[in-house]
Structure formats: structure tokens, C-alpha cells
Amino acid sequence: MSKAPDVLVDEAVAAKDAVPRSRIVVASMIGTSIEFYDFYIYATAAVSVFPHLFFPKGNGTTALLASLATFGLAFVARPLGSIVFGHYGDRIGRKATLVGSLLTMGIATFVIGLLPTYHSVGLIAPALLALMRFCQGLGLGGEWSGAALLATETAKSGKRAWAAMWPQLGAPIGFFLANGLFLIITLFMGHDNANPDLDSAFLTWGWRIPFLLSAIMVIIGLYVRLKLEETPVFARAVERGEKVKTPLATVFKTSWRQLIIGTFVMLATYTLFYIMTTWVLSYGTGKTVAAGGTGLGFKYSDFLVLQLIAVLFFAAGVPVTGWLADRYGRRITLLVTTAAIMVFGLTFAVTLDPEKMTDARMLVFLIIGMVLMGFTFGPMSAVLPELFPTNVRYTGSGIAYNTASILGAAVAPFIATWLATSYGVGWVGIYLLAASALTFIALLVMRETKDASLDAPELDPRGVEL
């Protein structure tokens, strides 16, 4: 009697003694940690540095919005990155493509640390910053789906969500490293985001340190990934002649429903995270109404400490839902979590009331948001790859993940800032609720993928390369 595809996967994984599971875990997690570190140091600098050095004209809100616009530019590049890297990931393999995406993002981040400012070269400075931000987006567009496939396509049967949660831990790890380093530097150099001194050591050269240090992390990541081998699922698909000539055309032809569902399944996750990180940092450290602003007036370093504490709860939530998704299924785990996010959105007007704000109140708000983030983010690197067949899995999961980044993350800080300034902070929560409602509907439509085989895809014969 022939063996089930998932049993074959288990045997193939066990046979690969040259690539122990621990190395796969490290390779998938360290890569995404580096990528998210690179991405988050830009997000932090977009609030505390770039408005002063790259967009100095106009009032403070205008400069902040311009800086957040370049922050959002990377999300426009991410779907393009998923197409480019997805093409090669589905054509030549996961390993080589993961190396390419890591280099793309790492080099762009390092170059940002070397850029001249507006005061030195004028408009060339923000143009170069935007270009490097675009390159960051290209790299991350190919990184996440490759790391997710590395984890899922080598996982044991019934343990895919648990295996796939390791690259998801890269998000809180990268966030912690990026913001922890910024906190150390700002405290050491005495930077006050509410009253910045353009001639201070931090704004003169200190802000460049986190960007330049990314080179060390990239070298480590490359060393680990170059020691990997191709995933057994992809290798067998190649042996069966299932590679397609044009993964992009094939995925839109055969899996367009999965693309739509996957995109909206990710929408609430992205909206929640960038409200809880980028937007809330600008709102929390912004000038109070009494000082002529619309923020809460927290000291920059104090707020970073609160965020760093909260992100630990994000990390703790990821393995919890990895286990729950394997035990009870992806849909029910995410449906309950998404409903909780919708309820959380209704609390913004009360919780973030400037008149009642305290450090403890803000910390509770951040912890609740980050716990929910861990719960919704944890299963995603299993869910999205499971929606697509092997020959277009890299492209399909990447496009869904990164298209959601445009709809949910690219515009989230900008829209949230505008809503809070124009109509009050409660409307930011309503915005989160609306995005979560769309995700809830997508989850109702999505099929359960817990028991789906990654090794027996439904193929379109017209797309198979003969």
C-alpha cells in the first residue's frame, strides 16, 4: 500500500541528517529577525529622526506625515518583491532565493546609515532615502514567504503550525533588538524626541549606528542559510516535473481565490501591528494639547521602555497559537482572535483618553494589543503557504502576505494619525475594528488547512513545464 504524502515528508525530513531541525529553525528565525530588525529601525527612525533630518520644511505634523509616507513606500515594493523573489523561489528553489532577499534588504539598510541629510544635499537626501526604503520593501517581500516555506515544507505531519511559528518569532525579536538599541543610544546621548536638538550627537551621527550594525547580523544570517539544503517538498516537485514557467501567471490563473482570501486573512494582523508600534509611538510621544499638539507627551525613551515590555508578550503569544492551531485548527483559532481584536478596537476612546493617561494605563493597552498580535500572527506562516500548491506556493503566499501589507500596514500609521488629529483617538480603534471585520469574513470563507497535504497539490496541467 502506498504511503501518504505527509508520511513521505516525515521520512524525507528524517533522512536529511545533513540538515538537522535545529539548523532549519535557526535559519528561518534568524533571517526574519534580521529582516524585521532592518524594517523596524526604519519605522522608529521615521518617527524620531527622519522628520528632522530629511523632511525639515513645514510644521511638525507635515514633516511626520511625509516621513510616514516613505515608511509606507516599502509596503508598495513588497508585493513586487514577492513577485520577483517568488518567481525564482518557485523556479530555482527556496534556499538561493532566501539568500538573495536577505542581501537586498541588508545592503539597503546599511546604505541608509550612510546617507547625507537634507541640510547637506537638499532634495537628493529624501529621494535616496525613499529609494533605499523601496529596496528594503523588495527584500522583505521575498523574505517572509521563503522563511515560512522553509519551516512548513520541512515540518512533521500535524506539527506545521508549531514549526512555522519559529520564523514568526523573528518579528518580536527584530522589534526588540531595533527598539532596544535605539533606547540605549537615545539614553546614552540624551536625546529628547519632544524637544530635539539638531546639533546633538544623536541626530548628528548616533541614529546611524543601528543601520550600520545590521551588516553584522546579515553576515551571520548568510552564514547560516548557505549551509541549508533545498526543502524536500520542493525537491520532489522538481523531480515530478511540476515546476511552472511563469509562477505569477499560474497563481493568478489557478489560485486567484486563495490570493484574495489570504490577503484579507492577513489584513487585521498588519493593521493591528502598525497601529500598536509606529502610530502609537508617534501619538504617545507627540506634544500634548496644552503644548500645541495632539499627542500624549510621553518622553521618547520612557515610551520605548513600555513598548519593549509589551513586545515580550507578543513573543509569548506566538508559540501559544502555534500550538492551538495544530490542536484545534487554523480557522477557529484565528476567528476567536480576530473577534477579540474587534472588541479591543472599541476600547481606544476610553483607554487612550489624554485626560486619564498614566504609564500603567498605557502599558496595559500596549500589552493587550501585543498579546493579540502574537495570537493572530503566530499561525500565519502555516496558513498562507497551506493555501497554495507547491509549484506556486512561494509566489502565492508572498503576494497574499505583502498585498495585505499595503492594505493594512502601509496606510495604517498615516490613516491613524489623520483620524486621531481630525476626529479623535477613538476613531483609530474604529478603523482597526473595520479592518478586523474584513478579516473575520475572509476566515469564514477560508477552508480549514490543518490537515492539507503540502506534497500533493492540485496542478493545472497547462501550467506544468514539460
Short mmCIF file of C-alpha atoms in Angstrom, two decimals:
data_model
loop_
_atom_site.label_atom_id
_atom_site.label_comp_id
_atom_site.label_asym_id
_atom_site.label_seq_id
_atom_site.Cartn_x
_atom_site.Cartn_y
_atom_site.Cartn_z
CA MET A 1 0.00 0.00 0.00
CA SER A 2 1.39 3.42 -0.92
CA LYS A 3 2.29 5.82 1.85
CA ALA A 4 0.51 9.12 2.44
CA PRO A 5 2.26 12.27 1.19
CA ASP A 6 2.69 13.65 4.70
CA VAL A 7 4.34 10.38 5.79
CA LEU A 8 6.72 10.74 2.88
CA VAL A 9 7.51 14.27 4.08
CA ASP A 10 8.29 12.98 7.56
CA GLU A 11 10.61 10.28 6.17
CA ALA A 12 12.34 12.76 3.89
CA VAL A 13 12.91 15.14 6.77
CA ALA A 14 14.29 12.35 8.96
CA ALA A 15 16.61 11.22 6.18
CA LYS A 16 18.22 14.62 5.88
CA ASP A 17 20.78 14.20 8.62
CA ALA A 18 22.96 16.87 6.99
CA VAL A 19 20.36 19.50 7.89
CA PRO A 20 19.16 18.93 11.48
CA ARG A 21 15.89 20.50 12.57
CA SER A 22 17.69 22.91 14.86
CA ARG A 23 19.54 24.44 11.89
CA ILE A 24 16.30 24.89 9.96
CA VAL A 25 14.73 26.57 12.98
CA VAL A 26 17.69 28.94 13.38
CA ALA A 27 17.87 29.70 9.66
CA SER A 28 14.18 30.55 9.39
CA MET A 29 14.12 32.56 12.61
CA ILE A 30 17.41 34.45 12.28
CA GLY A 31 16.62 35.56 8.76
CA THR A 32 13.25 37.01 9.66
CA SER A 33 14.74 38.53 12.83
CA ILE A 34 17.28 40.38 10.71
CA GLU A 35 14.72 41.42 8.14
CA PHE A 36 12.29 42.73 10.75
CA TYR A 37 15.12 44.42 12.65
CA ASP A 38 16.02 46.28 9.48
CA PHE A 39 12.40 47.17 8.89
CA TYR A 40 11.74 48.36 12.43
CA ILE A 41 14.77 50.57 12.81
CA TYR A 42 13.40 52.47 9.84
CA ALA A 43 9.95 52.60 11.46
CA THR A 44 11.42 54.01 14.67
CA ALA A 45 13.60 56.49 12.81
CA ALA A 46 10.61 57.53 10.70
CA VAL A 47 9.09 58.98 13.87
CA SER A 48 12.14 60.23 15.78
CA VAL A 49 14.82 61.07 13.16
CA PHE A 50 13.74 61.46 9.56
CA PRO A 51 11.17 64.26 10.10
CA HIS A 52 14.02 66.43 11.42
CA LEU A 53 16.84 65.46 9.05
CA PHE A 54 15.19 64.52 5.76
CA PHE A 55 11.90 66.47 5.77
CA PRO A 56 12.68 69.66 7.70
CA LYS A 57 10.35 72.12 5.99
CA GLY A 58 6.81 72.87 7.13
CA ASN A 59 5.26 72.20 10.53
CA GLY A 60 5.95 69.17 12.64
CA THR A 61 2.83 67.23 11.62
CA THR A 62 3.57 67.76 7.91
CA ALA A 63 7.14 66.50 8.32
CA LEU A 64 5.92 63.49 10.29
CA LEU A 65 3.34 62.61 7.64
CA ALA A 66 5.99 62.94 4.89
CA SER A 67 8.28 60.64 6.84
CA LEU A 68 5.48 58.12 7.38
CA ALA A 69 4.76 58.28 3.64
CA THR A 70 8.28 57.00 2.88
CA PHE A 71 7.72 54.40 5.58
CA GLY A 72 4.70 53.23 3.60
CA LEU A 73 6.66 53.17 0.34
CA ALA A 74 8.27 49.86 1.32
CA PHE A 75 4.86 48.26 1.51
CA VAL A 76 4.23 49.22 -2.10
CA ALA A 77 7.51 47.49 -3.00
CA ARG A 78 6.77 44.36 -1.02
CA PRO A 79 4.28 42.78 -3.48
CA LEU A 80 6.78 43.45 -6.26
CA GLY A 81 9.44 41.74 -4.15
CA SER A 82 7.14 38.78 -3.61
CA ILE A 83 6.67 38.52 -7.39
CA VAL A 84 10.38 38.77 -8.21
CA PHE A 85 11.66 36.52 -5.42
CA GLY A 86 8.60 34.29 -5.66
CA HIS A 87 9.38 33.64 -9.33
CA TYR A 88 12.87 32.42 -8.50
CA GLY A 89 11.73 30.67 -5.33
CA ASP A 90 9.26 28.59 -7.32
CA ARG A 91 11.67 28.14 -10.25
CA ILE A 92 15.12 27.54 -8.76
CA GLY A 93 14.34 26.83 -5.12
CA ARG A 94 13.86 28.27 -1.65
CA LYS A 95 17.49 28.36 -0.48
CA ALA A 96 19.06 30.59 -3.16
CA THR A 97 16.10 32.96 -3.11
CA LEU A 98 16.29 33.39 0.66
CA VAL A 99 19.94 34.41 0.35
CA GLY A 100 19.05 36.98 -2.32
CA SER A 101 16.25 38.55 -0.30
CA LEU A 102 18.47 38.84 2.78
CA LEU A 103 21.22 40.59 0.81
CA THR A 104 18.78 43.00 -0.82
CA MET A 105 17.36 44.19 2.46
CA GLY A 106 20.66 44.15 4.34
CA ILE A 107 22.54 46.28 1.81
CA ALA A 108 19.70 48.82 1.60
CA THR A 109 19.59 49.16 5.40
CA PHE A 110 23.35 49.62 5.65
CA VAL A 111 23.28 52.33 2.96
CA ILE A 112 20.60 54.27 4.87
CA GLY A 113 23.13 54.61 7.68
CA LEU A 114 25.49 56.36 5.24
CA LEU A 115 23.03 58.77 3.58
CA PRO A 116 23.58 62.55 3.63
CA THR A 117 20.76 64.63 5.11
CA TYR A 118 18.58 67.36 3.61
CA HIS A 119 20.82 70.03 5.10
CA SER A 120 23.76 68.65 3.10
CA VAL A 121 22.34 67.78 -0.34
CA GLY A 122 18.78 69.10 -0.37
CA LEU A 123 16.05 67.08 -2.09
CA ILE A 124 18.52 64.36 -3.09
CA ALA A 125 18.51 63.19 0.53
CA PRO A 126 14.80 62.26 0.79
CA ALA A 127 14.96 60.82 -2.74
CA LEU A 128 17.81 58.47 -1.77
CA LEU A 129 16.02 57.60 1.47
CA ALA A 130 12.88 56.71 -0.49
CA LEU A 131 14.93 54.56 -2.90
CA MET A 132 16.56 52.60 -0.09
CA ARG A 133 13.22 52.20 1.63
CA PHE A 134 11.85 50.78 -1.61
CA CYS A 135 14.73 48.29 -1.71
CA GLN A 136 14.00 47.31 1.89
CA GLY A 137 10.48 46.51 0.81
CA LEU A 138 11.69 44.42 -2.12
CA GLY A 139 13.87 42.32 0.17
CA LEU A 140 11.22 41.76 2.83
CA GLY A 141 8.71 40.96 0.10
CA GLY A 142 10.70 37.85 -0.71
CA GLU A 143 11.95 37.05 2.78
CA TRP A 144 8.87 36.14 4.76
CA SER A 145 7.31 33.65 2.36
CA GLY A 146 10.68 31.93 1.82
CA ALA A 147 11.26 31.56 5.56
CA ALA A 148 7.69 30.31 6.04
CA LEU A 149 8.15 27.69 3.32
CA LEU A 150 11.49 26.63 4.75
CA ALA A 151 9.71 25.93 8.04
CA THR A 152 6.48 24.36 6.74
CA GLU A 153 7.94 22.25 3.92
CA THR A 154 10.32 20.52 6.34
CA ALA A 155 7.81 20.07 9.18
CA LYS A 156 6.45 16.82 10.57
CA SER A 157 2.83 15.89 9.96
CA GLY A 158 0.49 17.55 12.45
CA LYS A 159 3.23 19.96 13.61
CA ARG A 160 3.29 22.50 10.77
CA ALA A 161 1.85 25.44 12.72
CA TRP A 162 4.34 24.81 15.53
CA ALA A 163 7.24 24.56 13.06
CA ALA A 164 6.02 27.62 11.18
CA MET A 165 5.83 29.79 14.29
CA TRP A 166 9.64 29.99 14.52
CA PRO A 167 10.04 32.48 11.64
CA GLN A 168 7.12 34.41 13.16
CA LEU A 169 9.21 34.93 16.29
CA GLY A 170 11.55 36.97 14.10
CA ALA A 171 9.06 39.84 14.27
CA PRO A 172 9.15 40.42 18.05
CA ILE A 173 12.87 39.58 18.19
CA GLY A 174 13.66 42.09 15.45
CA PHE A 175 11.43 44.69 17.08
CA PHE A 176 13.08 44.16 20.47
CA LEU A 177 16.60 44.45 19.03
CA ALA A 178 15.80 47.51 16.95
CA ASN A 179 13.98 49.49 19.61
CA GLY A 180 16.23 48.28 22.40
CA LEU A 181 19.26 49.57 20.54
CA PHE A 182 17.55 52.89 19.83
CA LEU A 183 16.64 53.17 23.51
CA ILE A 184 20.23 52.58 24.63
CA ILE A 185 21.55 55.12 22.14
CA THR A 186 19.00 57.81 22.99
CA LEU A 187 19.57 57.39 26.72
CA PHE A 188 23.33 57.46 26.31
CA MET A 189 23.22 60.55 24.09
CA GLY A 190 20.44 62.32 25.98
CA HIS A 191 18.04 62.65 23.04
CA ASP A 192 14.58 64.06 23.76
CA ASN A 193 12.16 63.45 20.90
CA ALA A 194 9.73 66.08 22.19
CA ASN A 195 12.44 68.78 22.08
CA PRO A 196 15.03 67.59 19.57
CA ASP A 197 18.40 69.32 19.25
CA LEU A 198 19.51 69.16 15.62
CA ASP A 199 23.13 69.60 16.69
CA SER A 200 23.02 66.78 19.25
CA ALA A 201 25.20 63.70 18.89
CA PHE A 202 22.15 61.51 18.31
CA LEU A 203 20.79 63.49 15.36
CA THR A 204 24.28 64.18 14.02
CA TRP A 205 25.56 60.61 13.91
CA GLY A 206 24.12 58.41 16.66
CA TRP A 207 20.97 57.46 14.74
CA ARG A 208 23.15 55.84 12.07
CA ILE A 209 24.54 53.16 14.41
CA PRO A 210 21.56 50.74 14.29
CA PHE A 211 21.54 50.85 10.47
CA LEU A 212 25.26 50.21 10.17
CA LEU A 213 25.25 47.40 12.72
CA SER A 214 22.78 45.49 10.55
CA ALA A 215 25.75 44.42 8.40
CA ILE A 216 26.99 42.16 11.21
CA MET A 217 23.62 40.48 11.51
CA VAL A 218 23.36 39.96 7.76
CA ILE A 219 26.74 38.21 7.68
CA ILE A 220 25.58 35.83 10.42
CA GLY A 221 22.32 35.17 8.60
CA LEU A 222 24.10 34.43 5.33
CA TYR A 223 26.45 32.00 7.05
CA VAL A 224 23.53 30.00 8.46
CA ARG A 225 21.47 29.99 5.28
CA LEU A 226 24.29 28.98 2.97
CA LYS A 227 24.56 25.75 4.96
CA LEU A 228 20.97 24.75 4.19
CA GLU A 229 19.71 22.32 1.59
CA GLU A 230 16.58 22.56 -0.53
CA THR A 231 13.28 21.62 1.12
CA PRO A 232 12.19 18.01 0.41
CA VAL A 233 8.72 19.10 -0.76
CA PHE A 234 10.16 21.38 -3.44
CA ALA A 235 12.80 18.82 -4.43
CA ARG A 236 10.15 16.19 -5.07
CA ALA A 237 8.02 18.64 -7.02
CA VAL A 238 11.01 19.25 -9.29
CA GLU A 239 11.55 15.51 -9.71
CA ARG A 240 7.90 15.12 -10.74
CA GLY A 241 8.30 17.87 -13.35
CA GLU A 242 5.85 20.23 -11.65
CA LYS A 243 7.82 23.46 -12.00
CA VAL A 244 5.98 26.13 -13.97
CA LYS A 245 7.49 28.56 -16.44
CA THR A 246 5.61 31.59 -15.11
CA PRO A 247 4.58 31.19 -11.46
CA LEU A 248 2.91 34.63 -11.42
CA ALA A 249 0.60 33.87 -14.34
CA THR A 250 -0.12 30.39 -13.00
CA VAL A 251 -1.02 31.54 -9.50
CA PHE A 252 -3.46 34.13 -10.82
CA LYS A 253 -4.96 31.55 -13.17
CA THR A 254 -5.30 28.64 -10.77
CA SER A 255 -5.30 30.17 -7.26
CA TRP A 256 -6.85 33.63 -7.52
CA ARG A 257 -9.43 32.83 -4.84
CA GLN A 258 -6.68 31.85 -2.41
CA LEU A 259 -4.88 35.12 -3.17
CA ILE A 260 -7.93 37.16 -2.22
CA ILE A 261 -8.71 35.12 0.88
CA GLY A 262 -5.08 35.10 2.04
CA THR A 263 -4.76 38.86 1.59
CA PHE A 264 -7.78 39.66 3.75
CA VAL A 265 -6.90 36.98 6.33
CA MET A 266 -3.70 38.98 6.96
CA LEU A 267 -5.38 42.42 6.97
CA ALA A 268 -6.20 42.66 10.68
CA THR A 269 -2.74 41.41 11.67
CA TYR A 270 -0.98 44.15 9.73
CA THR A 271 -3.37 46.91 10.78
CA LEU A 272 -3.09 45.96 14.45
CA PHE A 273 0.68 45.75 14.49
CA TYR A 274 1.45 49.06 12.82
CA ILE A 275 -1.12 50.84 14.93
CA MET A 276 0.45 49.31 18.04
CA THR A 277 4.01 50.19 17.03
CA THR A 278 4.55 53.02 14.54
CA TRP A 279 1.39 55.04 15.09
CA VAL A 280 1.19 54.69 18.86
CA LEU A 281 4.85 55.74 19.16
CA SER A 282 4.17 59.00 17.32
CA TYR A 283 0.92 59.56 19.23
CA GLY A 284 2.39 58.68 22.61
CA THR A 285 5.47 60.88 22.25
CA GLY A 286 3.73 63.72 20.45
CA LYS A 287 3.14 67.09 22.09
CA THR A 288 0.08 67.41 24.29
CA VAL A 289 -2.88 69.66 23.52
CA ALA A 290 -1.61 72.13 26.10
CA ALA A 291 1.69 72.31 24.20
CA GLY A 292 0.00 72.81 20.84
CA GLY A 293 -0.12 69.19 19.70
CA THR A 294 -2.48 66.21 19.71
CA GLY A 295 -0.30 63.57 21.42
CA LEU A 296 0.17 62.29 24.94
CA GLY A 297 3.53 63.88 25.75
CA PHE A 298 5.44 60.77 26.86
CA LYS A 299 9.20 61.06 26.91
CA TYR A 300 10.60 59.14 23.96
CA SER A 301 12.86 56.85 25.99
CA ASP A 302 10.10 56.13 28.52
CA PHE A 303 7.70 55.11 25.80
CA LEU A 304 10.27 52.82 24.18
CA VAL A 305 10.63 51.02 27.51
CA LEU A 306 6.87 50.44 27.61
CA GLN A 307 6.94 49.09 24.05
CA LEU A 308 9.85 46.79 24.81
CA ILE A 309 7.99 45.32 27.78
CA ALA A 310 4.86 44.83 25.68
CA VAL A 311 6.68 43.15 22.80
CA LEU A 312 7.72 40.34 25.16
CA PHE A 313 4.02 39.47 25.37
CA PHE A 314 3.89 39.49 21.58
CA ALA A 315 6.68 36.90 21.53
CA ALA A 316 4.92 34.82 24.18
CA GLY A 317 1.69 34.76 22.19
CA VAL A 318 3.26 33.34 19.01
CA PRO A 319 4.01 29.79 20.25
CA VAL A 320 0.68 29.64 22.09
CA THR A 321 -1.31 29.97 18.87
CA GLY A 322 1.18 27.80 17.01
CA TRP A 323 0.16 25.02 19.39
CA LEU A 324 -3.54 25.93 19.31
CA ALA A 325 -3.62 25.99 15.51
CA ASP A 326 -2.19 22.46 15.36
CA ARG A 327 -4.53 21.20 18.07
CA TYR A 328 -7.83 22.84 17.12
CA GLY A 329 -7.32 24.18 13.62
CA ARG A 330 -6.30 27.42 11.94
CA ARG A 331 -9.77 28.88 11.33
CA ILE A 332 -11.21 28.65 14.83
CA THR A 333 -8.01 29.94 16.42
CA LEU A 334 -7.93 32.97 14.15
CA LEU A 335 -11.69 33.60 14.28
CA VAL A 336 -11.63 33.89 18.08
CA THR A 337 -8.53 36.08 17.98
CA THR A 338 -9.95 38.38 15.31
CA ALA A 339 -13.19 38.81 17.27
CA ALA A 340 -11.08 39.83 20.28
CA ILE A 341 -9.23 42.40 18.16
CA MET A 342 -12.57 43.91 17.10
CA VAL A 343 -13.57 44.29 20.75
CA PHE A 344 -10.15 45.78 21.53
CA GLY A 345 -10.75 48.44 18.86
CA LEU A 346 -13.82 49.63 20.76
CA THR A 347 -11.69 50.45 23.83
CA PHE A 348 -9.43 53.08 22.23
CA ALA A 349 -11.54 56.13 23.12
CA VAL A 350 -11.55 55.24 26.81
CA THR A 351 -8.10 53.66 27.20
CA LEU A 352 -6.19 56.37 25.30
CA ASP A 353 -8.06 59.32 26.81
CA PRO A 354 -5.36 62.01 27.35
CA GLU A 355 -7.11 63.24 30.48
CA LYS A 356 -6.77 59.84 32.19
CA MET A 357 -3.47 58.67 30.75
CA THR A 358 -0.79 57.19 33.01
CA ASP A 359 2.25 55.00 32.41
CA ALA A 360 0.41 51.96 33.81
CA ARG A 361 -2.64 52.61 31.65
CA MET A 362 -0.53 52.85 28.50
CA LEU A 363 1.41 49.70 29.40
CA VAL A 364 -1.81 47.71 29.83
CA PHE A 365 -3.05 48.99 26.47
CA LEU A 366 0.21 48.00 24.76
CA ILE A 367 0.30 44.55 26.40
CA ILE A 368 -3.27 43.72 25.35
CA GLY A 369 -2.55 44.81 21.79
CA MET A 370 0.69 42.85 21.62
CA VAL A 371 -0.82 39.68 23.07
CA LEU A 372 -3.50 39.84 20.38
CA MET A 373 -0.77 40.46 17.82
CA GLY A 374 1.07 37.32 18.89
CA PHE A 375 -2.16 35.31 18.68
CA THR A 376 -3.05 36.50 15.17
CA PHE A 377 0.49 36.46 13.76
CA GLY A 378 1.57 33.07 15.11
CA PRO A 379 -0.33 30.74 12.72
CA MET A 380 0.05 32.89 9.58
CA SER A 381 3.25 31.30 8.27
CA ALA A 382 1.39 27.98 8.23
CA VAL A 383 -1.96 29.26 6.95
CA LEU A 384 -0.83 31.18 3.88
CA PRO A 385 1.56 28.53 2.46
CA GLU A 386 -1.09 25.85 3.03
CA LEU A 387 -3.48 27.69 0.74
CA PHE A 388 -1.29 27.20 -2.35
CA PRO A 389 0.14 24.26 -4.35
CA THR A 390 3.91 23.63 -4.26
CA ASN A 391 4.70 24.98 -7.73
CA VAL A 392 3.31 28.47 -6.93
CA ARG A 393 3.49 28.41 -3.12
CA TYR A 394 6.36 30.90 -2.80
CA THR A 395 4.72 33.35 -5.20
CA GLY A 396 1.17 32.91 -3.92
CA SER A 397 1.86 33.14 -0.20
CA GLY A 398 4.21 36.07 -0.77
CA ILE A 399 1.72 38.05 -2.86
CA ALA A 400 -1.10 37.49 -0.36
CA TYR A 401 1.09 38.41 2.61
CA ASN A 402 2.53 41.53 1.01
CA THR A 403 -0.61 42.80 -0.69
CA ALA A 404 -2.14 42.76 2.77
CA SER A 405 0.80 44.91 3.85
CA ILE A 406 -0.37 47.66 1.50
CA LEU A 407 -3.99 47.50 2.63
CA GLY A 408 -3.23 47.01 6.31
CA ALA A 409 0.21 48.35 7.17
CA ALA A 410 1.38 50.91 4.60
CA VAL A 411 -1.54 53.23 5.22
CA ALA A 412 -2.23 52.37 8.87
CA PRO A 413 0.11 54.91 10.56
CA PHE A 414 -0.93 57.62 8.09
CA ILE A 415 -4.68 56.99 8.43
CA ALA A 416 -4.44 56.59 12.20
CA THR A 417 -2.53 59.87 12.55
CA TRP A 418 -5.10 61.67 10.40
CA LEU A 419 -8.06 60.16 12.28
CA ALA A 420 -6.61 60.93 15.71
CA THR A 421 -5.79 64.51 14.70
CA SER A 422 -9.08 65.22 12.92
CA TYR A 423 -11.70 63.22 14.81
CA GLY A 424 -10.15 61.86 17.99
CA VAL A 425 -8.30 58.75 19.03
CA GLY A 426 -11.46 56.67 19.33
CA TRP A 427 -11.74 56.60 15.55
CA VAL A 428 -8.39 54.85 15.31
CA GLY A 429 -10.00 51.96 17.17
CA ILE A 430 -13.00 52.02 14.81
CA TYR A 431 -10.55 51.81 11.90
CA LEU A 432 -8.96 48.73 13.49
CA LEU A 433 -12.40 47.21 14.05
CA ALA A 434 -13.36 47.72 10.38
CA ALA A 435 -10.15 46.06 9.14
CA SER A 436 -10.68 43.16 11.55
CA ALA A 437 -14.26 42.69 10.35
CA LEU A 438 -12.95 42.14 6.80
CA THR A 439 -10.50 39.55 8.14
CA PHE A 440 -13.28 37.82 10.06
CA ILE A 441 -15.31 37.45 6.85
CA ALA A 442 -12.28 36.09 4.97
CA LEU A 443 -11.73 33.50 7.71
CA LEU A 444 -15.34 32.37 7.45
CA VAL A 445 -14.84 31.83 3.72
CA MET A 446 -11.42 30.15 4.05
CA ARG A 447 -11.22 26.38 4.14
CA GLU A 448 -9.51 24.70 7.10
CA THR A 449 -5.93 23.83 6.10
CA LYS A 450 -4.78 21.97 9.23
CA ASP A 451 -4.82 18.56 7.53
CA ALA A 452 -4.00 19.71 3.99
CA SER A 453 -1.01 17.97 2.38
CA LEU A 454 1.77 20.20 1.09
CA ASP A 455 3.11 17.35 -1.03
CA ALA A 456 0.03 16.59 -3.12
CA PRO A 457 -1.03 19.86 -4.78
CA GLU A 458 -3.74 20.21 -7.37
CA LEU A 459 -1.96 21.21 -10.54
CA ASP A 460 -3.09 22.89 -13.71
CA PRO A 461 -1.60 20.65 -16.46
CA ARG A 462 -1.40 23.62 -18.81
CA GLY A 463 0.96 25.37 -16.40
CA VAL A 464 3.37 22.48 -15.95
CA GLU A 465 6.72 22.75 -17.64
CA LEU A 466 7.21 19.64 -19.80
#
